[in-house]
Amino acid sequence: MPELPEIETLRRMLDERLRAAPVAKAGPAHVATLKTFDPALATLEGRRFAGAKRRGKHLLFPTEDGELVLHVHLMSAGRLRFHEPGEKQPKSPAFKLMLEDGGALVLTEGGPKKRAKVGLYRPEAIEAELGHLGPEANELDAEQLGEILAGDSRRLHAMLRDQRVLTGIGRAWVNEILHRARLSPYALSTELDSEETARLGEAIREVLAEGLDLRERGVPDKKAYRIHNHLGEPCFVCGTPIARVDFEEHTIFYCPECQTGGRVLKDRRLSRLLR
Ligand SMILES: [Zn+2]
């Protein structure tokens, strides 16, 4: 489940490498993965990339001539790797792109469901496609965050994951951020005071920056996350066992001592029925 730290790590790894040589062959792409047909993938051939860019959790590879942009969104299970010439490559990639120097950008996706997306766009078309995205989560100042939170009354966990509100945070890092901010995942965005808003803004910036640093050093999920997926393990701040609650289609991890004043959160749908 790549989020801002993971996608930015990928971007940094690919930025230089993709400029090294023009595209020799773009494709093949799995029919469910490729989201566009015009312009055709083959129009990339012979062109050189101007590096790698990122918007939220989306990767963008513009061509040097400014005419095309290759878009990749990994969703939850997509994996993107660059293979140097001679390196073993997966047999049936969801998408593959070869450079003239023999290097290859390869997208794979585990499981039967193909959710990762690849598309080739004109610059104005990809801008429209991603136009719904909110500001980059790691670039918000306290004032901007305050305005965003005041704009809609929603539970923090859901709001911070909404890419239209702010972009880059998903279901793993949101647990780390809310723990750092010492805020309940169920807290309402409009009920935060200015001190809590400032704390949340700081937590977003710090946690995402630390996450990026960890990922650039190759730290795996189990160590990169300290709250997410650590059910029952002691909170690294207070020692209370990490708790879990289901909310909408997501699983939330949190520390009852640090975040909810000792209260255990109830499954929202269930508690609603029992009320
Ligand atoms: Zn704790």
mmCIF file of C-alpha atoms and ligand atoms in Angstrom:
data_model
loop_
_atom_site.group_PDB
_atom_site.id
_atom_site.type_symbol
_atom_site.label_atom_id
_atom_site.label_comp_id
_atom_site.label_asym_id
_atom_site.label_seq_id
_atom_site.Cartn_x
_atom_site.Cartn_y
_atom_site.Cartn_z
ATOM 1 C CA MET A 1 0.000 0.000 0.000
ATOM 2 C CA PRO A 2 2.362 2.677 -1.182
ATOM 3 C CA GLU A 3 1.712 6.195 0.086
ATOM 4 C CA LEU A 4 3.664 9.448 -0.146
ATOM 5 C CA PRO A 5 6.896 8.143 1.463
ATOM 6 C CA GLU A 6 6.992 5.017 -0.711
ATOM 7 C CA ILE A 7 6.044 6.774 -3.951
ATOM 8 C CA GLU A 8 8.517 9.608 -3.339
ATOM 9 C CA THR A 9 11.245 7.028 -2.703
ATOM 10 C CA LEU A 10 10.422 5.405 -6.040
ATOM 11 C CA ARG A 11 10.385 8.766 -7.776
ATOM 12 C CA ARG A 12 13.847 9.599 -6.487
ATOM 13 C CA MET A 13 15.172 6.220 -7.594
ATOM 14 C CA LEU A 14 13.725 6.550 -11.097
ATOM 15 C CA ASP A 15 14.314 10.246 -11.764
ATOM 16 C CA GLU A 16 17.923 10.020 -13.011
ATOM 17 C CA ARG A 17 17.760 6.536 -14.424
ATOM 18 C CA LEU A 18 14.843 7.183 -16.755
ATOM 19 C CA ARG A 19 16.619 10.129 -18.383
ATOM 20 C CA ALA A 20 19.583 7.982 -19.372
ATOM 21 C CA ALA A 21 18.262 6.752 -22.700
ATOM 22 C CA PRO A 22 15.249 7.100 -25.022
ATOM 23 C CA VAL A 23 12.402 4.607 -24.919
ATOM 24 C CA ALA A 24 12.989 1.559 -27.128
ATOM 25 C CA LYS A 25 9.669 -0.161 -26.506
ATOM 26 C CA ALA A 26 6.608 0.844 -24.469
ATOM 27 C CA GLY A 27 4.492 -2.172 -23.577
ATOM 28 C CA PRO A 28 3.154 -4.738 -23.400
ATOM 29 C CA ALA A 29 0.498 -3.683 -20.916
ATOM 30 C CA HIS A 30 -2.225 -5.833 -19.368
ATOM 31 C CA VAL A 31 -5.602 -4.900 -20.794
ATOM 32 C CA ALA A 32 -6.952 -4.136 -17.312
ATOM 33 C CA THR A 33 -3.902 -2.038 -16.374
ATOM 34 C CA LEU A 34 -3.719 0.263 -19.384
ATOM 35 C CA LYS A 35 -6.364 2.967 -19.004
ATOM 36 C CA THR A 36 -5.778 4.916 -22.212
ATOM 37 C CA PHE A 37 -5.494 4.073 -25.920
ATOM 38 C CA ASP A 38 -4.949 7.495 -27.486
ATOM 39 C CA PRO A 39 -2.140 8.459 -27.762
ATOM 40 C CA ALA A 40 -0.926 4.891 -28.290
ATOM 41 C CA LEU A 41 1.871 3.634 -26.037
ATOM 42 C CA ALA A 42 4.092 3.226 -29.103
ATOM 43 C CA THR A 43 4.202 7.015 -29.541
ATOM 44 C CA LEU A 44 6.597 7.020 -26.576
ATOM 45 C CA GLU A 45 9.194 5.120 -28.575
ATOM 46 C CA GLY A 46 12.226 7.145 -29.547
ATOM 47 C CA ARG A 47 11.425 9.832 -26.956
ATOM 48 C CA ARG A 48 13.377 10.486 -23.804
ATOM 49 C CA PHE A 49 11.852 11.077 -20.365
ATOM 50 C CA ALA A 50 12.523 14.295 -18.482
ATOM 51 C CA GLY A 51 12.690 12.326 -15.221
ATOM 52 C CA ALA A 52 10.044 11.364 -12.693
ATOM 53 C CA LYS A 53 7.498 13.529 -10.900
ATOM 54 C CA ARG A 54 4.969 12.797 -8.206
ATOM 55 C CA ARG A 55 1.496 14.103 -7.375
ATOM 56 C CA GLY A 56 0.153 12.548 -4.180
ATOM 57 C CA LYS A 57 0.427 8.804 -4.729
ATOM 58 C CA HIS A 58 0.656 9.156 -8.511
ATOM 59 C CA LEU A 59 3.859 8.854 -10.528
ATOM 60 C CA LEU A 60 4.257 10.969 -13.636
ATOM 61 C CA PHE A 61 6.910 10.565 -16.308
ATOM 62 C CA PRO A 62 6.860 13.491 -18.733
ATOM 63 C CA THR A 63 8.764 13.286 -22.002
ATOM 64 C CA GLU A 64 11.578 15.738 -22.652
ATOM 65 C CA ASP A 65 9.726 17.263 -25.629
ATOM 66 C CA GLY A 66 6.819 18.184 -23.331
ATOM 67 C CA GLU A 67 4.250 16.358 -25.469
ATOM 68 C CA LEU A 68 3.426 13.255 -23.434
ATOM 69 C CA VAL A 69 3.131 12.141 -19.822
ATOM 70 C CA LEU A 70 3.187 8.511 -18.725
ATOM 71 C CA HIS A 71 1.056 8.056 -15.597
ATOM 72 C CA VAL A 72 1.391 5.182 -13.113
ATOM 73 C CA HIS A 73 -0.804 4.613 -10.069
ATOM 74 C CA LEU A 74 0.098 1.522 -8.069
ATOM 75 C CA MET A 75 -3.145 1.392 -6.025
ATOM 76 C CA SER A 76 -2.736 -1.141 -3.194
ATOM 77 C CA ALA A 77 -0.854 -4.052 -4.751
ATOM 78 C CA GLY A 78 1.090 -2.702 -7.729
ATOM 79 C CA ARG A 79 4.884 -2.809 -7.649
ATOM 80 C CA LEU A 80 7.170 -0.794 -9.879
ATOM 81 C CA ARG A 81 10.829 -1.672 -10.335
ATOM 82 C CA PHE A 82 13.661 -0.698 -12.609
ATOM 83 C CA HIS A 83 15.642 -3.624 -13.952
ATOM 84 C CA GLU A 84 19.154 -3.018 -15.213
ATOM 85 C CA PRO A 85 20.229 -4.892 -18.371
ATOM 86 C CA GLY A 86 20.746 -8.575 -17.611
ATOM 87 C CA GLU A 87 18.724 -8.547 -14.391
ATOM 88 C CA LYS A 88 16.055 -11.205 -14.132
ATOM 89 C CA GLN A 89 12.614 -9.857 -14.924
ATOM 90 C CA PRO A 90 9.141 -11.151 -14.008
ATOM 91 C CA LYS A 91 7.518 -13.310 -16.698
ATOM 92 C CA SER A 92 4.146 -11.628 -17.005
ATOM 93 C CA PRO A 93 4.374 -7.956 -16.026
ATOM 94 C CA ALA A 94 1.263 -5.795 -15.935
ATOM 95 C CA PHE A 95 3.283 -3.218 -17.843
ATOM 96 C CA LYS A 96 6.791 -2.954 -19.191
ATOM 97 C CA LEU A 97 8.840 -0.224 -20.795
ATOM 98 C CA MET A 98 12.327 -0.766 -22.246
ATOM 99 C CA LEU A 99 14.948 1.927 -22.693
ATOM 100 C CA GLU A 100 17.467 1.858 -25.530
ATOM 101 C CA ASP A 101 20.265 1.082 -23.052
ATOM 102 C CA GLY A 102 18.521 -2.148 -22.039
ATOM 103 C CA GLY A 103 17.114 -0.920 -18.725
ATOM 104 C CA ALA A 104 13.452 -1.712 -18.139
ATOM 105 C CA LEU A 105 10.673 -0.205 -16.035
ATOM 106 C CA VAL A 106 8.437 -3.071 -14.938
ATOM 107 C CA LEU A 107 5.078 -2.993 -13.176
ATOM 108 C CA THR A 108 3.763 -6.150 -11.526
ATOM 109 C CA GLU A 109 0.683 -6.792 -9.455
ATOM 110 C CA GLY A 110 0.053 -9.750 -7.185
ATOM 111 C CA GLY A 111 -3.358 -11.399 -6.973
ATOM 112 C CA PRO A 112 -6.078 -11.855 -9.574
ATOM 113 C CA LYS A 113 -7.492 -8.309 -9.340
ATOM 114 C CA LYS A 114 -5.726 -5.799 -11.551
ATOM 115 C CA ARG A 115 -6.159 -2.406 -9.935
ATOM 116 C CA ALA A 116 -2.884 -0.636 -10.745
ATOM 117 C CA LYS A 117 -3.194 1.890 -13.543
ATOM 118 C CA VAL A 118 -0.989 2.984 -16.410
ATOM 119 C CA GLY A 119 -1.940 5.644 -18.922
ATOM 120 C CA LEU A 120 -0.358 7.843 -21.562
ATOM 121 C CA TYR A 121 -1.674 11.378 -21.696
ATOM 122 C CA ARG A 122 -1.169 14.784 -23.250
ATOM 123 C CA PRO A 123 -0.063 17.203 -20.473
ATOM 124 C CA GLU A 124 -3.422 19.012 -20.296
ATOM 125 C CA ALA A 125 -5.312 15.699 -20.173
ATOM 126 C CA ILE A 126 -3.393 14.348 -17.174
ATOM 127 C CA GLU A 127 -3.782 17.675 -15.427
ATOM 128 C CA ALA A 128 -7.548 17.324 -15.804
ATOM 129 C CA GLU A 129 -7.409 13.667 -14.763
ATOM 130 C CA LEU A 130 -5.650 14.577 -11.498
ATOM 131 C CA GLY A 131 -7.464 17.871 -11.026
ATOM 132 C CA HIS A 132 -9.540 16.495 -8.146
ATOM 133 C CA LEU A 133 -6.497 15.979 -5.909
ATOM 134 C CA GLY A 134 -6.081 18.197 -2.873
ATOM 135 C CA PRO A 135 -2.820 19.868 -1.842
ATOM 136 C CA GLU A 136 0.242 17.740 -1.037
ATOM 137 C CA ALA A 137 -0.062 16.582 2.570
ATOM 138 C CA ASN A 138 3.588 17.266 3.428
ATOM 139 C CA GLU A 139 3.487 20.849 2.150
ATOM 140 C CA LEU A 140 0.572 22.172 4.205
ATOM 141 C CA ASP A 141 1.115 24.848 6.829
ATOM 142 C CA ALA A 142 -1.023 25.068 9.973
ATOM 143 C CA GLU A 143 -3.264 27.747 8.509
ATOM 144 C CA GLN A 144 -4.054 25.764 5.360
ATOM 145 C CA LEU A 145 -4.704 22.647 7.417
ATOM 146 C CA GLY A 146 -7.006 24.610 9.707
ATOM 147 C CA GLU A 147 -9.038 25.777 6.718
ATOM 148 C CA ILE A 148 -9.263 22.258 5.334
ATOM 149 C CA LEU A 149 -10.418 20.793 8.653
ATOM 150 C CA ALA A 150 -12.991 23.524 9.160
ATOM 151 C CA GLY A 151 -14.339 22.994 5.645
ATOM 152 C CA ASP A 152 -16.132 19.747 6.423
ATOM 153 C CA SER A 153 -17.091 17.916 9.607
ATOM 154 C CA ARG A 154 -15.616 14.437 9.254
ATOM 155 C CA ARG A 155 -13.779 11.888 11.346
ATOM 156 C CA LEU A 156 -10.043 12.543 11.089
ATOM 157 C CA HIS A 157 -9.057 9.057 9.972
ATOM 158 C CA ALA A 158 -11.379 9.187 6.965
ATOM 159 C CA MET A 159 -10.705 12.819 6.145
ATOM 160 C CA LEU A 160 -6.912 12.545 6.096
ATOM 161 C CA ARG A 161 -7.141 9.572 3.711
ATOM 162 C CA ASP A 162 -9.407 11.433 1.287
ATOM 163 C CA GLN A 163 -7.185 12.381 -1.648
ATOM 164 C CA ARG A 164 -9.561 15.159 -2.689
ATOM 165 C CA VAL A 165 -9.020 16.873 0.667
ATOM 166 C CA LEU A 166 -5.251 16.453 0.899
ATOM 167 C CA THR A 167 -3.145 13.994 -1.012
ATOM 168 C CA GLY A 168 -0.433 11.470 -0.157
ATOM 169 C CA ILE A 169 -1.738 9.801 3.009
ATOM 170 C CA GLY A 170 -3.341 6.352 3.018
ATOM 171 C CA ARG A 171 -4.521 3.744 5.489
ATOM 172 C CA ALA A 172 -1.126 2.909 6.977
ATOM 173 C CA TRP A 173 0.605 6.251 7.567
ATOM 174 C CA VAL A 174 -2.634 7.821 8.819
ATOM 175 C CA ASN A 175 -2.390 5.574 11.891
ATOM 176 C CA GLU A 176 1.162 6.754 12.563
ATOM 177 C CA ILE A 177 0.201 10.401 12.056
ATOM 178 C CA LEU A 178 -2.800 10.340 14.400
ATOM 179 C CA HIS A 179 -0.766 8.536 17.047
ATOM 180 C CA ARG A 180 1.984 11.157 16.804
ATOM 181 C CA ALA A 181 -0.613 13.913 17.049
ATOM 182 C CA ARG A 182 -2.243 12.167 20.062
ATOM 183 C CA LEU A 183 -5.656 12.499 18.411
ATOM 184 C CA SER A 184 -8.511 10.021 18.221
ATOM 185 C CA PRO A 185 -9.131 8.540 14.764
ATOM 186 C CA TYR A 186 -12.811 9.283 15.408
ATOM 187 C CA ALA A 187 -12.284 12.930 16.378
ATOM 188 C CA LEU A 188 -14.315 15.317 14.226
ATOM 189 C CA SER A 189 -12.290 17.653 12.042
ATOM 190 C CA THR A 190 -14.371 20.674 13.043
ATOM 191 C CA GLU A 191 -13.891 20.037 16.762
ATOM 192 C CA LEU A 192 -10.114 20.440 16.870
ATOM 193 C CA ASP A 193 -8.844 23.513 18.705
ATOM 194 C CA SER A 194 -5.916 25.524 17.347
ATOM 195 C CA GLU A 195 -3.381 23.696 19.495
ATOM 196 C CA GLU A 196 -4.626 20.312 18.246
ATOM 197 C CA THR A 197 -4.638 21.542 14.654
ATOM 198 C CA ALA A 198 -1.039 22.712 14.998
ATOM 199 C CA ARG A 199 -0.092 19.344 16.525
ATOM 200 C CA LEU A 200 -1.751 17.490 13.660
ATOM 201 C CA GLY A 201 0.013 19.631 11.050
ATOM 202 C CA GLU A 202 3.347 18.991 12.696
ATOM 203 C CA ALA A 203 2.634 15.252 12.944
ATOM 204 C CA ILE A 204 1.771 15.055 9.238
ATOM 205 C CA ARG A 205 5.009 16.759 8.198
ATOM 206 C CA GLU A 206 7.219 14.899 10.663
ATOM 207 C CA VAL A 207 5.805 11.430 10.120
ATOM 208 C CA LEU A 208 5.861 11.712 6.326
ATOM 209 C CA ALA A 209 9.435 13.046 6.369
ATOM 210 C CA GLU A 210 10.557 10.273 8.713
ATOM 211 C CA GLY A 211 8.679 7.719 6.597
ATOM 212 C CA LEU A 212 10.482 8.904 3.493
ATOM 213 C CA ASP A 213 13.818 8.640 5.264
ATOM 214 C CA LEU A 214 13.015 5.092 6.445
ATOM 215 C CA ARG A 215 11.894 3.979 2.991
ATOM 216 C CA GLU A 216 14.948 5.482 1.305
ATOM 217 C CA ARG A 217 17.028 3.332 3.644
ATOM 218 C CA GLY A 218 14.976 0.295 2.619
ATOM 219 C CA VAL A 219 13.281 -0.245 5.998
ATOM 220 C CA PRO A 220 10.402 -2.781 5.586
ATOM 221 C CA ASP A 221 6.768 -2.320 6.707
ATOM 222 C CA LYS A 222 7.093 -4.128 10.019
ATOM 223 C CA LYS A 223 9.722 -1.641 11.231
ATOM 224 C CA ALA A 224 8.660 1.443 9.281
ATOM 225 C CA TYR A 225 5.218 1.332 10.929
ATOM 226 C CA ARG A 226 5.064 1.341 14.712
ATOM 227 C CA ILE A 227 1.282 1.465 15.190
ATOM 228 C CA HIS A 228 -0.170 0.222 11.909
ATOM 229 C CA ASN A 229 -0.501 -3.589 11.943
ATOM 230 C CA HIS A 230 0.909 -3.817 15.486
ATOM 231 C CA LEU A 231 -2.261 -5.027 17.232
ATOM 232 C CA GLY A 232 -1.633 -6.040 20.846
ATOM 233 C CA GLU A 233 1.994 -4.920 20.869
ATOM 234 C CA PRO A 234 2.978 -2.286 23.457
ATOM 235 C CA CYS A 235 2.728 1.342 22.329
ATOM 236 C CA PHE A 236 6.293 2.652 21.981
ATOM 237 C CA VAL A 237 5.335 5.759 23.956
ATOM 238 C CA CYS A 238 3.281 4.418 26.885
ATOM 239 C CA GLY A 239 3.344 0.621 26.706
ATOM 240 C CA THR A 240 -0.434 0.193 26.361
ATOM 241 C CA PRO A 241 -1.345 -2.563 23.877
ATOM 242 C CA ILE A 242 -2.199 -1.175 20.438
ATOM 243 C CA ALA A 243 -5.904 -1.572 19.671
ATOM 244 C CA ARG A 244 -7.787 -2.035 16.432
ATOM 245 C CA VAL A 245 -11.241 -1.007 15.254
ATOM 246 C CA ASP A 246 -13.052 -1.397 11.949
ATOM 247 C CA PHE A 247 -14.345 1.770 10.419
ATOM 248 C CA GLU A 248 -16.113 1.778 7.055
ATOM 249 C CA GLU A 249 -13.972 -0.521 4.909
ATOM 250 C CA HIS A 250 -10.784 0.253 6.825
ATOM 251 C CA THR A 251 -9.012 -1.093 9.843
ATOM 252 C CA ILE A 252 -7.749 1.521 12.258
ATOM 253 C CA PHE A 253 -4.863 0.931 14.671
ATOM 254 C CA TYR A 254 -4.424 3.267 17.648
ATOM 255 C CA CYS A 255 -3.231 3.545 21.218
ATOM 256 C CA PRO A 256 -6.158 3.936 23.669
ATOM 257 C CA GLU A 257 -3.913 5.642 26.229
ATOM 258 C CA CYS A 258 -2.193 8.149 23.914
ATOM 259 C CA GLN A 259 -5.118 8.899 21.640
ATOM 260 C CA THR A 260 -8.558 8.314 23.136
ATOM 261 C CA GLY A 261 -8.146 9.001 26.852
ATOM 262 C CA GLY A 262 -8.257 5.295 27.680
ATOM 263 C CA ARG A 263 -11.488 4.643 25.805
ATOM 264 C CA VAL A 264 -11.718 1.673 23.467
ATOM 265 C CA LEU A 265 -13.334 2.644 20.170
ATOM 266 C CA LYS A 266 -16.281 0.575 19.009
ATOM 267 C CA ASP A 267 -16.936 -0.584 15.514
ATOM 268 C CA ARG A 268 -18.923 2.349 14.255
ATOM 269 C CA ARG A 269 -21.491 0.351 12.318
ATOM 270 C CA LEU A 270 -22.078 -2.049 15.207
ATOM 271 C CA SER A 271 -22.317 0.635 17.887
ATOM 272 C CA ARG A 272 -24.828 2.418 15.719
ATOM 273 C CA LEU A 273 -27.046 -0.660 15.685
ATOM 274 C CA LEU A 274 -26.818 -1.066 19.435
ATOM 275 C CA ARG A 275 -27.570 2.525 20.259
HETATM 276 ZN ZN ZN B 1 0.466 4.958 23.863
#
